[in-house]
XYZ file of C-alpha atoms in Angstrom:
354
model
C -26.795 10.677 -12.503
C -24.570 11.679 -9.824
C -21.310 9.223 -9.566
C -22.280 8.399 -6.007
C -25.463 7.268 -7.565
C -24.230 5.024 -10.148
C -25.257 1.412 -9.813
C -21.609 0.122 -9.773
C -20.709 2.550 -6.963
C -23.536 1.075 -5.011
C -22.406 -2.650 -5.792
C -18.823 -1.660 -4.688
C -20.143 -0.475 -1.417
C -22.424 -3.278 -0.801
C -19.409 -5.752 -1.656
C -17.224 -3.866 0.658
C -19.473 -3.788 3.732
C -20.993 -7.099 3.394
C -17.997 -9.210 2.233
C -14.754 -7.591 2.235
C -14.462 -5.236 5.211
C -15.673 -8.025 7.512
C -12.854 -10.594 6.356
C -10.077 -7.958 5.573
C -7.928 -9.030 8.776
C -8.276 -12.703 8.149
C -7.584 -12.386 4.249
C -4.648 -9.926 5.101
C -3.137 -13.272 7.383
C -4.007 -15.789 4.580
C -5.008 -15.201 1.007
C -7.355 -13.505 -1.119
C -10.102 -16.321 -1.299
C -11.934 -17.537 -4.466
C -15.074 -16.467 -3.300
C -13.986 -12.734 -3.082
C -13.125 -12.859 -6.745
C -16.268 -14.855 -7.642
C -18.370 -11.894 -5.962
C -16.404 -9.463 -7.998
C -16.792 -11.242 -11.421
C -20.572 -11.276 -10.382
C -20.744 -7.789 -9.572
C -20.216 -6.061 -13.066
C -17.083 -4.143 -11.510
C -14.603 -6.026 -13.718
C -16.261 -4.178 -16.831
C -16.622 -0.564 -15.413
C -14.512 0.892 -18.086
C -15.212 -1.764 -21.100
C -17.296 -0.805 -23.770
C -20.897 -1.438 -23.537
C -21.051 -3.563 -26.848
C -18.819 -6.041 -25.311
C -20.946 -6.177 -21.985
C -19.160 -3.243 -20.030
C -20.476 -0.368 -18.297
C -18.230 2.271 -20.204
C -18.762 4.385 -16.823
C -16.952 7.774 -16.524
C -13.634 7.822 -14.871
C -14.772 9.217 -11.600
C -16.969 5.992 -11.255
C -13.967 3.533 -11.818
C -12.065 5.900 -9.355
C -14.571 5.676 -6.745
C -15.260 1.949 -7.068
C -11.387 1.566 -6.765
C -11.366 3.530 -3.499
C -14.186 1.802 -2.087
C -12.500 -1.910 -2.772
C -9.264 -0.637 -1.726
C -10.435 0.787 1.728
C -12.258 -2.521 2.488
C -9.623 -5.117 1.499
C -6.436 -3.720 0.028
C -5.375 -7.190 -1.172
C -8.480 -7.813 -2.923
C -8.352 -4.494 -4.735
C -5.003 -5.106 -5.837
C -5.724 -8.571 -7.296
C -8.769 -7.117 -9.270
C -7.240 -3.987 -10.424
C -4.607 -5.806 -12.680
C -7.788 -6.695 -14.810
C -8.483 -3.197 -16.057
C -5.197 -2.706 -18.052
C -5.984 -5.697 -20.113
C -9.673 -4.485 -20.924
C -8.425 -1.107 -21.770
C -5.786 -2.721 -23.861
C -8.171 -4.595 -25.930
C -10.500 -2.052 -26.189
C -7.949 0.250 -27.965
C -6.820 -2.743 -30.065
C -7.545 -3.803 -33.464
C -6.100 -7.149 -33.391
C -8.197 -10.396 -33.546
C -7.642 -11.349 -29.941
C -10.070 -8.411 -29.116
C -12.839 -10.267 -30.400
C -12.020 -13.538 -28.682
C -11.227 -12.054 -25.221
C -13.006 -8.542 -24.619
C -16.338 -9.571 -24.160
C -15.406 -12.528 -21.345
C -13.294 -9.886 -19.615
C -15.845 -7.180 -19.797
C -18.734 -9.328 -18.406
C -16.352 -10.836 -15.813
C -16.308 -14.307 -17.133
C -12.473 -14.148 -16.971
C -10.134 -12.466 -14.784
C -6.898 -11.234 -16.030
C -3.596 -10.278 -14.546
C -0.619 -8.390 -15.757
C 2.994 -8.870 -16.364
C 4.302 -5.983 -17.880
C 5.683 -3.726 -14.996
C 9.128 -4.829 -15.792
C 9.205 -2.826 -19.062
C 9.605 0.433 -17.006
C 13.053 -0.885 -16.219
C 14.109 -0.129 -19.739
C 16.987 0.000 -20.835
C 17.044 -3.276 -18.948
C 14.911 -5.915 -20.737
C 13.931 -8.650 -17.957
C 11.789 -10.165 -20.614
C 13.043 -10.790 -24.279
C 10.732 -11.716 -27.076
C 11.949 -13.094 -30.329
C 10.057 -14.370 -33.585
C 9.550 -17.876 -34.260
C 7.278 -19.300 -36.704
C 3.735 -17.726 -36.597
C 4.270 -16.626 -33.058
C 6.718 -15.408 -30.338
C 9.046 -16.933 -27.455
C 9.277 -15.040 -24.377
C 12.485 -15.449 -22.150
C 13.241 -13.773 -18.944
C 12.064 -13.158 -15.713
C 8.684 -11.449 -14.460
C 9.680 -9.927 -11.029
C 6.177 -9.397 -9.873
C 3.111 -11.134 -10.817
C -0.188 -10.827 -8.850
C -3.336 -12.950 -8.643
C -1.538 -16.150 -9.386
C -3.969 -19.330 -8.948
C -6.934 -16.630 -9.199
C -6.455 -15.076 -12.508
C -7.742 -17.054 -15.684
C -5.182 -15.360 -18.034
C -2.444 -12.713 -18.035
C -1.257 -9.959 -20.474
C 2.398 -10.628 -20.688
C 5.063 -8.388 -22.321
C 8.374 -8.289 -23.502
C 10.751 -6.469 -25.696
C 11.537 -7.520 -29.073
C 14.995 -7.864 -31.125
C 13.430 -4.563 -32.992
C 12.915 -2.650 -29.785
C 9.112 -3.106 -29.856
C 6.874 -3.512 -26.700
C 5.062 -6.459 -27.516
C 1.754 -7.666 -25.337
C 0.233 -10.862 -25.514
C -2.232 -12.874 -23.692
C -1.476 -16.327 -22.350
C -3.277 -18.813 -19.645
C -2.436 -17.842 -16.088
C -1.068 -21.326 -15.310
C 2.218 -23.380 -15.348
C 2.821 -24.596 -18.815
C 5.758 -25.561 -20.945
C 8.183 -22.426 -20.789
C 6.472 -20.693 -17.761
C 6.858 -21.490 -14.228
C 5.828 -19.726 -11.161
C 7.720 -19.185 -7.700
C 6.190 -19.847 -4.389
C 4.231 -17.015 -3.296
C 6.291 -14.048 -2.018
C 6.232 -13.089 1.499
C 5.714 -9.138 1.836
C 5.198 -6.977 4.586
C 1.749 -6.104 3.027
C -0.477 -7.659 0.566
C 1.141 -11.078 0.793
C -2.792 -12.235 0.414
C -2.590 -10.996 -3.140
C -0.819 -14.261 -4.169
C 2.073 -12.414 -5.623
C 4.876 -14.608 -7.525
C 7.816 -14.136 -9.838
C 7.496 -15.846 -13.196
C 10.351 -17.704 -15.187
C 9.757 -17.736 -18.717
C 12.002 -20.330 -20.390
C 10.772 -20.232 -24.017
C 6.810 -19.695 -23.601
C 5.719 -19.723 -27.001
C 2.519 -17.739 -28.032
C 0.834 -17.546 -31.422
C 0.258 -14.319 -33.250
C -3.260 -14.702 -32.287
C -2.531 -13.762 -28.579
C -0.582 -10.563 -29.445
C -2.808 -7.565 -28.141
C -0.366 -4.695 -28.659
C 2.811 -4.301 -30.688
C 4.609 -0.845 -31.196
C 7.945 0.595 -30.816
C 9.088 1.054 -27.323
C 9.322 4.625 -26.955
C 5.752 4.773 -28.319
C 4.463 2.674 -25.431
C 6.706 4.339 -22.785
C 5.041 7.613 -23.539
C 1.612 6.305 -23.193
C 2.543 4.583 -19.898
C 4.154 7.680 -18.358
C 0.894 9.437 -17.210
C -0.163 6.261 -15.346
C 2.799 6.525 -13.215
C 2.409 10.122 -12.522
C -1.103 10.049 -11.074
C -2.143 9.326 -7.700
C -3.759 5.914 -7.249
C -7.423 6.031 -6.240
C -6.464 3.162 -3.515
C -4.389 5.976 -1.798
C -7.687 7.739 -1.221
C -9.631 4.701 -0.394
C -7.298 3.569 2.426
C -6.740 6.718 4.004
C -10.522 7.127 4.185
C -10.603 3.738 5.903
C -8.144 4.772 8.513
C -10.065 8.134 9.195
C -13.013 6.048 10.042
C -11.427 4.766 12.918
C -10.680 8.305 14.620
C -12.830 10.411 16.598
C -14.421 13.241 14.528
C -12.530 16.166 16.146
C -9.114 14.073 15.129
C -10.753 13.056 11.703
C -12.007 16.285 10.405
C -8.955 18.194 9.628
C -7.344 15.293 8.034
C -10.377 14.594 5.861
C -10.608 18.393 4.681
C -6.797 17.785 3.588
C -7.663 14.471 2.022
C -10.756 15.998 0.059
C -8.644 18.991 -1.166
C -5.855 16.644 -2.380
C -7.967 14.235 -3.892
C -10.061 16.912 -5.786
C -6.619 18.274 -7.372
C -5.181 14.926 -8.091
C -8.341 13.713 -10.275
C -8.720 17.290 -11.934
C -5.058 16.658 -13.233
C -6.087 12.945 -14.172
C -8.831 14.433 -16.145
C -6.750 16.928 -18.217
C -6.562 16.077 -21.891
C -3.268 15.256 -23.254
C -1.463 18.623 -24.639
C -0.734 18.985 -28.416
C 1.470 16.365 -29.280
C 4.131 15.206 -31.874
C 4.034 12.342 -33.966
C 4.738 9.360 -31.539
C 4.371 11.050 -28.402
C 1.628 11.439 -25.835
C 2.977 13.599 -23.099
C 1.009 14.091 -19.757
C 0.090 17.705 -19.019
C 1.693 19.262 -16.009
C 3.739 16.217 -15.052
C 5.794 18.041 -12.166
C 2.429 19.182 -10.529
C 1.122 15.401 -11.017
C 4.258 14.279 -9.129
C 4.025 17.180 -6.256
C 0.220 16.178 -5.736
C 1.116 12.547 -5.918
C 3.707 13.260 -2.903
C 1.024 15.421 -1.155
C -1.497 12.461 -1.181
C 1.034 10.078 0.510
C 1.748 12.453 3.152
C -2.003 12.756 4.210
C -2.383 8.913 3.815
C 0.806 8.558 6.223
C -0.890 10.994 8.602
C -4.262 9.047 8.500
C -2.772 5.690 9.038
C -0.497 6.750 11.539
C -3.152 8.724 13.469
C -5.309 5.285 13.269
C -2.088 3.464 15.115
C -1.573 6.208 17.647
C -5.330 6.168 18.378
C -5.543 2.640 18.880
C -2.488 2.450 21.305
C -1.066 -0.961 22.115
C -4.080 -2.686 20.622
C -3.281 -1.381 17.231
C -0.381 -3.510 16.922
C -2.435 -6.801 17.036
C -2.891 -8.734 13.856
C -6.682 -8.282 14.506
C -6.447 -4.556 14.381
C -7.508 -2.826 11.122
C -5.102 -0.001 12.071
C -1.948 -1.975 11.532
C -3.232 -3.542 8.547
C -4.099 0.083 6.881
C -0.656 1.389 7.829
C 1.031 -1.455 6.149
C -1.279 -1.225 3.191
C -0.263 2.651 3.059
C 3.618 1.247 2.987
C 2.895 -0.745 0.085
C 1.030 1.921 -1.627
C 4.187 4.019 -1.513
C 5.993 2.049 -3.931
C 3.279 0.484 -6.029
C 3.495 1.391 -9.578
C 6.832 3.406 -8.715
C 9.293 4.378 -11.304
C 12.672 6.120 -11.175
C 11.002 9.318 -11.942
C 8.241 9.228 -9.175
C 10.829 7.828 -6.830
C 12.941 10.793 -6.999
C 10.051 13.361 -6.764
C 8.728 11.632 -3.815
C 11.937 11.351 -2.105
C 12.841 15.187 -2.780
C 9.527 15.985 -1.079
C 10.261 14.162 1.605
C 13.743 15.775 2.124
C 12.617 19.404 1.583
C 10.118 18.880 4.403
C 6.779 20.877 4.913
C 6.769 24.435 3.520
């Protein structure tokens, strides 16, 4: 079976064409509706990478990437809410702790939607969220600057750093409760519809049974680094949507550039990790990954700018998909950004075309 023929790719395309894309401009100005999330839960897409034994599809990485491209190109806000879910699923799939048996099945089958609150770990050595041992559980204190899907997610995977320098991840209900308070939804230039808030943690207590991952921070950071080097499939999905607004003479050369960069980006993402020392999981060819990521952003910029230029003054209307896609492209420039990826991208921009 080719990736294009995979049932989940067909379901993503149907969902995009019949529900997400027709409502994208309205959703962009409002918020991701519960009906969108219900449809994604029912589609099986939340289990695309989950083990079959727990109700998932265990689909190839290429299928997961293609479904992400389709959803992002149709409604980037909806894609962004649901994409948070896949990290908790994979975390549980690789966990041997008791919470796996409690939550992996409901998450893989789409019965529950999970958010994530862990990007702040990438700001180390700052520790926005501290975790301390208390009784047979853990207390979380600090601030989560960004949390997406508030009011839509059922659970969240929350992370902090312990006094022993460990990264600790545990599941909590995604609702206000003692020790957990959400801000008002953040007003953003793009993806305001994703219901993103900040979270104040003032002693949220979670039991040992909620812990999904606990390991020394350097070990976690080594496994996380490859994720921040690779190009997000959403970049290619939004670029494809922008190219669809152009005449073929304009779109063809940009489409060729997009296809070439996508091929290199995904080939790098599929490389196995090189031989490693204990406690390390380095990414193969990290500098090349960052270079290709910057090139993908440049094609995205060209595609969305061309869509705005082709639309003329009409493209500045909030009812125009061109301006929405251009703003979503700005969002993707910084989504998942680290100090390392920022330096590489700024260097590429300052160096200019070769």
